[in-house]
Amino acid sequence: PLISRNRVIGVLGADKGKSEGRISQEDRDYLFSYANQIAVALDNAKLYHDINASYMRSIQSLALALEAKDSYTKGHSERVTRHATEIARRLGLSETECERLGQMSMMHDIGKIGVPETILVKPGKLSPNEWDLICRHTTVGAKIIDPLHLPKNEIAIIKSHHERIDGKGYPEGLAGEEIPIEARIVSVADAFDAMTTDRPYRRALALRDACRELRVNSGKQFDPEVARVLLGLVEDGSATPARVIPIHQHRTVGS
């Protein structure tokens, strides 16, 4: 038996094959020692998984709490996640890949926790220093999730979702397929939700205008295939914009 913390967590089987006679005591001792090592390894793996899962849930909760403070972005991550996972399915990503994409999409803007609220809700043009702080949210977010030791393509969802196909994005100026497909998907989903919701610096675009922006910037800012899939989702009603915030709810810095 594989025993950990006084619980049986598995069984190690051994077969002598064509050998005759009983298993020797030496072999028994070896098997018991091997079973104990396996049990410890399995228990440690489960503990590591549980700690990672708990940390990820904490980050997701923090991301949602950050959004809840701002009526402009409340619900943004859920919508981005919904659009991104549906795009991923249409592109043929596996269900496991879609699930992981969804988990990371919920945290794609977690790095904005390091950006002052006055900048996030500023109605006017950002100064160069303010824009620099905004741009840092991708690398700050990547550092926040660093303890999870995630695969590069999952980290890229947070770090690279503001990269552009033409190489003019940030933080690294990646271009084309240098940008992992997961980040290219979230980039389009993120931009679509941003365009179709009110922001402090502009009103929401009409759906037809947002779709026009996706087409115009396809191959420049956006991956053409990803943009095409999202446009298809809009056409069949699978991707719909959020409710527009009434004008009387608009706020200014400090309100």
C-alpha atoms as a printed R data frame, in Angstrom:
    type eleno elety resid chain resno       x       y       z
1   ATOM     1    CA   PRO     A     1   0.000   0.000   0.000
2   ATOM     2    CA   LEU     A     2   1.009   3.624  -0.617
3   ATOM     3    CA   ILE     A     3   0.416   5.280   2.747
4   ATOM     4    CA   SER     A     4   0.615   8.991   3.490
5   ATOM     5    CA   ARG     A     5  -0.516  10.695   6.678
6   ATOM     6    CA   ASN     A     6  -2.022   7.395   7.857
7   ATOM     7    CA   ARG     A     7  -4.161   7.166   4.700
8   ATOM     8    CA   VAL     A     8  -3.922   4.650   1.890
9   ATOM     9    CA   ILE     A     9  -3.586   6.705  -1.297
10  ATOM    10    CA   GLY     A    10  -2.712   3.907  -3.695
11  ATOM    11    CA   VAL     A    11  -1.306   0.433  -4.214
12  ATOM    12    CA   LEU     A    12   1.999  -0.663  -5.733
13  ATOM    13    CA   GLY     A    13   1.788  -3.998  -7.537
14  ATOM    14    CA   ALA     A    14   4.708  -6.294  -8.370
15  ATOM    15    CA   ASP     A    15   4.860  -9.317 -10.678
16  ATOM    16    CA   LYS     A    16   7.626 -11.920 -10.579
17  ATOM    17    CA   GLY     A    17   6.956 -12.880 -14.153
18  ATOM    18    CA   LYS     A    18   8.264 -16.386 -14.929
19  ATOM    19    CA   SER     A    19  10.481 -16.559 -11.848
20  ATOM    20    CA   GLU     A    20   9.691 -19.349  -9.415
21  ATOM    21    CA   GLY     A    21   9.377 -19.187  -5.654
22  ATOM    22    CA   ARG     A    22   8.328 -16.454  -3.280
23  ATOM    23    CA   ILE     A    23   9.503 -12.878  -3.340
24  ATOM    24    CA   SER     A    24  12.552 -12.626  -1.118
25  ATOM    25    CA   GLN     A    25  12.533 -10.537   2.042
26  ATOM    26    CA   GLU     A    26  15.134  -8.299   0.454
27  ATOM    27    CA   ASP     A    27  12.806  -7.657  -2.492
28  ATOM    28    CA   ARG     A    28   9.904  -7.048  -0.111
29  ATOM    29    CA   ASP     A    29  11.924  -4.493   1.829
30  ATOM    30    CA   TYR     A    30  12.894  -2.799  -1.436
31  ATOM    31    CA   LEU     A    31   9.258  -2.653  -2.587
32  ATOM    32    CA   PHE     A    32   8.070  -1.222   0.737
33  ATOM    33    CA   SER     A    33  10.831   1.403   0.628
34  ATOM    34    CA   TYR     A    34   9.947   2.247  -2.983
35  ATOM    35    CA   ALA     A    35   6.243   2.439  -2.077
36  ATOM    36    CA   ASN     A    36   7.008   4.864   0.754
37  ATOM    37    CA   GLN     A    37   8.985   7.105  -1.598
38  ATOM    38    CA   ILE     A    38   6.166   7.069  -4.151
39  ATOM    39    CA   ALA     A    39   3.627   7.924  -1.438
40  ATOM    40    CA   VAL     A    40   5.703  10.888  -0.270
41  ATOM    41    CA   ALA     A    41   6.162  12.107  -3.854
42  ATOM    42    CA   LEU     A    42   2.430  11.845  -4.580
43  ATOM    43    CA   ASP     A    43   1.555  13.630  -1.361
44  ATOM    44    CA   ASN     A    44   4.021  16.423  -2.109
45  ATOM    45    CA   ALA     A    45   2.650  16.758  -5.638
46  ATOM    46    CA   LYS     A    46  -0.898  17.052  -4.300
47  ATOM    47    CA   LEU     A    47   0.192  19.602  -1.709
48  ATOM    48    CA   TYR     A    48   1.978  21.643  -4.403
49  ATOM    49    CA   HIS     A    49  -1.120  21.478  -6.611
50  ATOM    50    CA   ASP     A    50  -3.393  22.550  -3.744
51  ATOM    51    CA   ILE     A    51  -1.137  25.487  -2.847
52  ATOM    52    CA   ASN     A    52  -0.988  26.597  -6.483
53  ATOM    53    CA   ALA     A    53  -4.766  26.290  -6.851
54  ATOM    54    CA   SER     A    54  -5.316  28.303  -3.672
55  ATOM    55    CA   TYR     A    55  -2.885  31.009  -4.817
56  ATOM    56    CA   MET     A    56  -4.561  31.190  -8.226
57  ATOM    57    CA   ARG     A    57  -8.005  31.535  -6.618
58  ATOM    58    CA   SER     A    58  -6.652  34.335  -4.438
59  ATOM    59    CA   ILE     A    59  -5.279  36.187  -7.472
60  ATOM    60    CA   GLN     A    60  -8.565  35.751  -9.349
61  ATOM    61    CA   SER     A    61 -10.487  37.092  -6.346
62  ATOM    62    CA   LEU     A    62  -8.097  40.029  -6.149
63  ATOM    63    CA   ALA     A    63  -8.588  40.739  -9.855
64  ATOM    64    CA   LEU     A    64 -12.367  40.727  -9.454
65  ATOM    65    CA   ALA     A    65 -12.141  42.974  -6.384
66  ATOM    66    CA   LEU     A    66  -9.968  45.396  -8.363
67  ATOM    67    CA   GLU     A    67 -12.569  45.563 -11.140
68  ATOM    68    CA   ALA     A    68 -15.475  45.918  -8.721
69  ATOM    69    CA   LYS     A    69 -14.094  49.283  -7.583
70  ATOM    70    CA   ASP     A    70 -14.623  50.737 -11.056
71  ATOM    71    CA   SER     A    71 -18.023  50.812 -12.764
72  ATOM    72    CA   TYR     A    72 -16.279  51.109 -16.136
73  ATOM    73    CA   THR     A    73 -14.427  47.802 -15.909
74  ATOM    74    CA   LYS     A    74 -16.727  45.806 -13.631
75  ATOM    75    CA   GLY     A    75 -17.347  42.467 -15.301
76  ATOM    76    CA   HIS     A    76 -14.616  43.086 -17.891
77  ATOM    77    CA   SER     A    77 -12.583  39.975 -17.045
78  ATOM    78    CA   GLU     A    78 -15.632  37.702 -17.105
79  ATOM    79    CA   ARG     A    79 -16.600  38.989 -20.548
80  ATOM    80    CA   VAL     A    80 -13.056  38.717 -21.881
81  ATOM    81    CA   THR     A    81 -12.902  35.177 -20.521
82  ATOM    82    CA   ARG     A    82 -16.193  34.251 -22.159
83  ATOM    83    CA   HIS     A    83 -15.175  35.674 -25.545
84  ATOM    84    CA   ALA     A    84 -11.651  34.234 -25.368
85  ATOM    85    CA   THR     A    85 -12.705  30.692 -24.501
86  ATOM    86    CA   GLU     A    86 -15.300  30.633 -27.271
87  ATOM    87    CA   ILE     A    87 -12.732  31.916 -29.781
88  ATOM    88    CA   ALA     A    88 -10.316  29.216 -28.602
89  ATOM    89    CA   ARG     A    89 -12.929  26.501 -29.116
90  ATOM    90    CA   ARG     A    90 -13.701  27.745 -32.631
91  ATOM    91    CA   LEU     A    91  -9.957  27.696 -33.381
92  ATOM    92    CA   GLY     A    92  -9.749  24.066 -32.305
93  ATOM    93    CA   LEU     A    93  -7.879  24.343 -29.010
94  ATOM    94    CA   SER     A    94  -8.454  21.370 -26.702
95  ATOM    95    CA   GLU     A    95 -10.937  21.600 -23.856
96  ATOM    96    CA   THR     A    96  -8.046  21.541 -21.369
97  ATOM    97    CA   GLU     A    97  -6.349  24.407 -23.219
98  ATOM    98    CA   CYS     A    98  -9.626  26.339 -23.255
99  ATOM    99    CA   GLU     A    99 -10.061  25.786 -19.526
100 ATOM   100    CA   ARG     A   100  -6.546  27.018 -18.754
101 ATOM   101    CA   LEU     A   101  -7.056  29.972 -21.082
102 ATOM   102    CA   GLY     A   102 -10.221  30.858 -19.185
103 ATOM   103    CA   GLN     A   103  -8.486  30.692 -15.817
104 ATOM   104    CA   MET     A   104  -5.677  32.967 -16.962
105 ATOM   105    CA   SER     A   105  -8.009  35.360 -18.798
106 ATOM   106    CA   MET     A   106  -9.724  36.107 -15.510
107 ATOM   107    CA   MET     A   107  -6.403  37.504 -14.286
108 ATOM   108    CA   HIS     A   108  -5.154  39.206 -17.458
109 ATOM   109    CA   ASP     A   109  -5.261  42.710 -15.923
110 ATOM   110    CA   ILE     A   110  -4.151  41.796 -12.391
111 ATOM   111    CA   GLY     A   111  -1.033  43.958 -12.865
112 ATOM   112    CA   LYS     A   112  -3.233  47.067 -12.792
113 ATOM   113    CA   ILE     A   113  -3.247  46.696  -9.029
114 ATOM   114    CA   GLY     A   114   0.013  48.648  -9.238
115 ATOM   115    CA   VAL     A   115  -1.550  51.523 -11.211
116 ATOM   116    CA   PRO     A   116  -3.083  54.428  -9.241
117 ATOM   117    CA   GLU     A   117  -6.866  54.592  -9.570
118 ATOM   118    CA   THR     A   118  -6.660  58.235 -10.629
119 ATOM   119    CA   ILE     A   119  -4.825  57.103 -13.756
120 ATOM   120    CA   LEU     A   120  -7.172  54.203 -14.481
121 ATOM   121    CA   VAL     A   121 -10.235  56.482 -14.425
122 ATOM   122    CA   LYS     A   122  -8.627  59.612 -15.894
123 ATOM   123    CA   PRO     A   123 -11.034  61.112 -18.466
124 ATOM   124    CA   GLY     A   124  -8.363  63.002 -20.406
125 ATOM   125    CA   LYS     A   125  -5.203  62.107 -22.289
126 ATOM   126    CA   LEU     A   126  -2.520  60.346 -20.251
127 ATOM   127    CA   SER     A   127   0.868  61.973 -19.753
128 ATOM   128    CA   PRO     A   128   3.959  60.006 -20.899
129 ATOM   129    CA   ASN     A   129   4.670  58.983 -17.292
130 ATOM   130    CA   GLU     A   130   1.073  57.878 -16.756
131 ATOM   131    CA   TRP     A   131   1.124  55.868 -19.973
132 ATOM   132    CA   ASP     A   132   4.357  54.222 -18.856
133 ATOM   133    CA   LEU     A   133   2.656  53.115 -15.627
134 ATOM   134    CA   ILE     A   134  -0.247  51.660 -17.598
135 ATOM   135    CA   CYS     A   135   2.144  49.751 -19.855
136 ATOM   136    CA   ARG     A   136   3.887  48.221 -16.865
137 ATOM   137    CA   HIS     A   137   0.761  46.349 -15.775
138 ATOM   138    CA   THR     A   138   1.613  43.448 -18.068
139 ATOM   139    CA   THR     A   139   5.037  42.819 -16.545
140 ATOM   140    CA   VAL     A   140   3.755  43.495 -13.019
141 ATOM   141    CA   GLY     A   141   1.020  40.926 -13.607
142 ATOM   142    CA   ALA     A   142   3.554  38.380 -14.839
143 ATOM   143    CA   LYS     A   143   5.582  38.877 -11.655
144 ATOM   144    CA   ILE     A   144   2.480  38.370  -9.509
145 ATOM   145    CA   ILE     A   145   1.846  34.943 -11.028
146 ATOM   146    CA   ASP     A   146   5.536  33.971 -11.112
147 ATOM   147    CA   PRO     A   147   5.259  31.816  -7.933
148 ATOM   148    CA   LEU     A   148   2.859  29.520  -9.813
149 ATOM   149    CA   HIS     A   149   5.656  28.414 -12.199
150 ATOM   150    CA   LEU     A   150   3.221  28.266 -15.106
151 ATOM   151    CA   PRO     A   151   4.036  27.353 -18.729
152 ATOM   152    CA   LYS     A   152   5.234  30.265 -20.870
153 ATOM   153    CA   ASN     A   153   2.131  30.258 -23.055
154 ATOM   154    CA   GLU     A   154  -0.070  30.751 -19.976
155 ATOM   155    CA   ILE     A   155   2.136  33.500 -18.536
156 ATOM   156    CA   ALA     A   156   1.932  35.182 -21.954
157 ATOM   157    CA   ILE     A   157  -1.819  35.673 -21.516
158 ATOM   158    CA   ILE     A   158  -0.991  38.198 -18.819
159 ATOM   159    CA   LYS     A   159   2.352  39.467 -20.077
160 ATOM   160    CA   SER     A   160   1.731  39.622 -23.832
161 ATOM   161    CA   HIS     A   161  -1.949  40.445 -24.370
162 ATOM   162    CA   HIS     A   162  -0.997  44.000 -25.418
163 ATOM   163    CA   GLU     A   163   1.533  42.866 -28.017
164 ATOM   164    CA   ARG     A   164   0.553  43.557 -31.640
165 ATOM   165    CA   ILE     A   165   0.871  41.407 -34.736
166 ATOM   166    CA   ASP     A   166   2.877  44.210 -36.405
167 ATOM   167    CA   GLY     A   167   5.374  44.318 -33.521
168 ATOM   168    CA   LYS     A   168   4.315  47.746 -32.240
169 ATOM   169    CA   GLY     A   169   2.831  46.548 -28.951
170 ATOM   170    CA   TYR     A   170   4.242  46.186 -25.454
171 ATOM   171    CA   PRO     A   171   6.082  45.168 -23.327
172 ATOM   172    CA   GLU     A   172   8.524  43.337 -25.650
173 ATOM   173    CA   GLY     A   173   7.511  44.376 -29.153
174 ATOM   174    CA   LEU     A   174   6.801  40.796 -30.207
175 ATOM   175    CA   ALA     A   175   5.355  40.266 -33.682
176 ATOM   176    CA   GLY     A   176   3.332  37.627 -35.502
177 ATOM   177    CA   GLU     A   177   3.693  34.113 -34.168
178 ATOM   178    CA   GLU     A   178   6.279  35.256 -31.637
179 ATOM   179    CA   ILE     A   179   3.138  36.056 -29.647
180 ATOM   180    CA   PRO     A   180   1.616  32.839 -28.254
181 ATOM   181    CA   ILE     A   181  -1.823  32.077 -29.672
182 ATOM   182    CA   GLU     A   182  -3.390  32.354 -26.209
183 ATOM   183    CA   ALA     A   183  -2.193  35.956 -25.892
184 ATOM   184    CA   ARG     A   184  -3.383  36.750 -29.431
185 ATOM   185    CA   ILE     A   185  -6.828  35.438 -28.516
186 ATOM   186    CA   VAL     A   186  -7.070  37.448 -25.296
187 ATOM   187    CA   SER     A   187  -5.787  40.549 -27.114
188 ATOM   188    CA   VAL     A   188  -8.769  40.479 -29.481
189 ATOM   189    CA   ALA     A   189 -11.283  39.585 -26.761
190 ATOM   190    CA   ASP     A   190  -9.913  42.329 -24.497
191 ATOM   191    CA   ALA     A   191 -10.015  44.978 -27.226
192 ATOM   192    CA   PHE     A   192 -13.549  44.019 -28.274
193 ATOM   193    CA   ASP     A   193 -14.872  44.401 -24.735
194 ATOM   194    CA   ALA     A   194 -12.950  47.652 -24.235
195 ATOM   195    CA   MET     A   195 -14.365  49.107 -27.457
196 ATOM   196    CA   THR     A   196 -17.954  48.137 -26.661
197 ATOM   197    CA   THR     A   197 -18.052  49.468 -23.096
198 ATOM   198    CA   ASP     A   198 -17.905  53.004 -21.749
199 ATOM   199    CA   ARG     A   199 -14.519  54.162 -20.513
200 ATOM   200    CA   PRO     A   200 -13.623  57.384 -18.645
201 ATOM   201    CA   TYR     A   201 -12.040  58.845 -21.792
202 ATOM   202    CA   ARG     A   202 -14.753  57.902 -24.339
203 ATOM   203    CA   ARG     A   203 -18.206  56.438 -24.825
204 ATOM   204    CA   ALA     A   204 -18.687  52.863 -25.993
205 ATOM   205    CA   LEU     A   205 -18.519  52.270 -29.726
206 ATOM   206    CA   ALA     A   206 -21.567  50.950 -31.523
207 ATOM   207    CA   LEU     A   207 -21.240  47.252 -32.283
208 ATOM   208    CA   ARG     A   208 -20.876  47.873 -36.027
209 ATOM   209    CA   ASP     A   209 -18.088  50.391 -35.366
210 ATOM   210    CA   ALA     A   210 -16.253  47.978 -33.071
211 ATOM   211    CA   CYS     A   211 -16.470  45.299 -35.770
212 ATOM   212    CA   ARG     A   212 -15.117  47.795 -38.302
213 ATOM   213    CA   GLU     A   213 -12.151  48.464 -36.002
214 ATOM   214    CA   LEU     A   214 -11.471  44.733 -35.785
215 ATOM   215    CA   ARG     A   215 -11.449  44.481 -39.586
216 ATOM   216    CA   VAL     A   216  -9.331  47.604 -40.133
217 ATOM   217    CA   ASN     A   217  -6.733  46.500 -37.576
218 ATOM   218    CA   SER     A   218  -6.681  42.854 -38.613
219 ATOM   219    CA   GLY     A   219  -3.076  42.027 -39.496
220 ATOM   220    CA   LYS     A   220  -1.855  45.167 -37.735
221 ATOM   221    CA   GLN     A   221  -2.943  45.054 -34.112
222 ATOM   222    CA   PHE     A   222  -4.865  41.789 -34.249
223 ATOM   223    CA   ASP     A   223  -4.216  38.274 -35.472
224 ATOM   224    CA   PRO     A   224  -6.345  38.049 -38.665
225 ATOM   225    CA   GLU     A   225  -7.682  34.562 -37.944
226 ATOM   226    CA   VAL     A   226  -8.579  35.385 -34.339
227 ATOM   227    CA   ALA     A   227 -10.308  38.592 -35.433
228 ATOM   228    CA   ARG     A   228 -12.199  36.668 -38.125
229 ATOM   229    CA   VAL     A   229 -13.448  34.149 -35.559
230 ATOM   230    CA   LEU     A   230 -14.643  36.868 -33.173
231 ATOM   231    CA   LEU     A   231 -16.458  38.637 -35.998
232 ATOM   232    CA   GLY     A   232 -18.166  35.328 -36.715
233 ATOM   233    CA   LEU     A   233 -19.200  35.064 -33.064
234 ATOM   234    CA   VAL     A   234 -20.693  38.549 -33.259
235 ATOM   235    CA   GLU     A   235 -22.606  37.639 -36.408
236 ATOM   236    CA   ASP     A   236 -24.157  34.521 -34.890
237 ATOM   237    CA   GLY     A   237 -24.901  36.255 -31.592
238 ATOM   238    CA   SER     A   238 -22.383  34.310 -29.492
239 ATOM   239    CA   ALA     A   239 -20.404  37.468 -28.641
240 ATOM   240    CA   THR     A   240 -22.446  40.427 -27.465
241 ATOM   241    CA   PRO     A   241 -21.278  43.703 -25.916
242 ATOM   242    CA   ALA     A   242 -21.916  44.539 -22.279
243 ATOM   243    CA   ARG     A   243 -24.645  46.883 -21.169
244 ATOM   244    CA   VAL     A   244 -23.616  50.484 -21.778
245 ATOM   245    CA   ILE     A   245 -23.334  52.540 -18.598
246 ATOM   246    CA   PRO     A   246 -25.852  55.413 -18.577
247 ATOM   247    CA   ILE     A   247 -24.271  58.821 -19.012
248 ATOM   248    CA   HIS     A   248 -25.395  59.999 -15.572
249 ATOM   249    CA   GLN     A   249 -23.189  57.296 -14.039
250 ATOM   250    CA   HIS     A   250 -20.024  58.697 -15.613
251 ATOM   251    CA   ARG     A   251 -17.558  59.876 -13.005
252 ATOM   252    CA   THR     A   252 -14.508  62.043 -12.841
253 ATOM   253    CA   VAL     A   253 -11.215  61.651 -11.012
254 ATOM   254    CA   GLY     A   254 -11.685  61.613  -7.264
255 ATOM   255    CA   SER     A   255 -15.421  60.958  -7.339
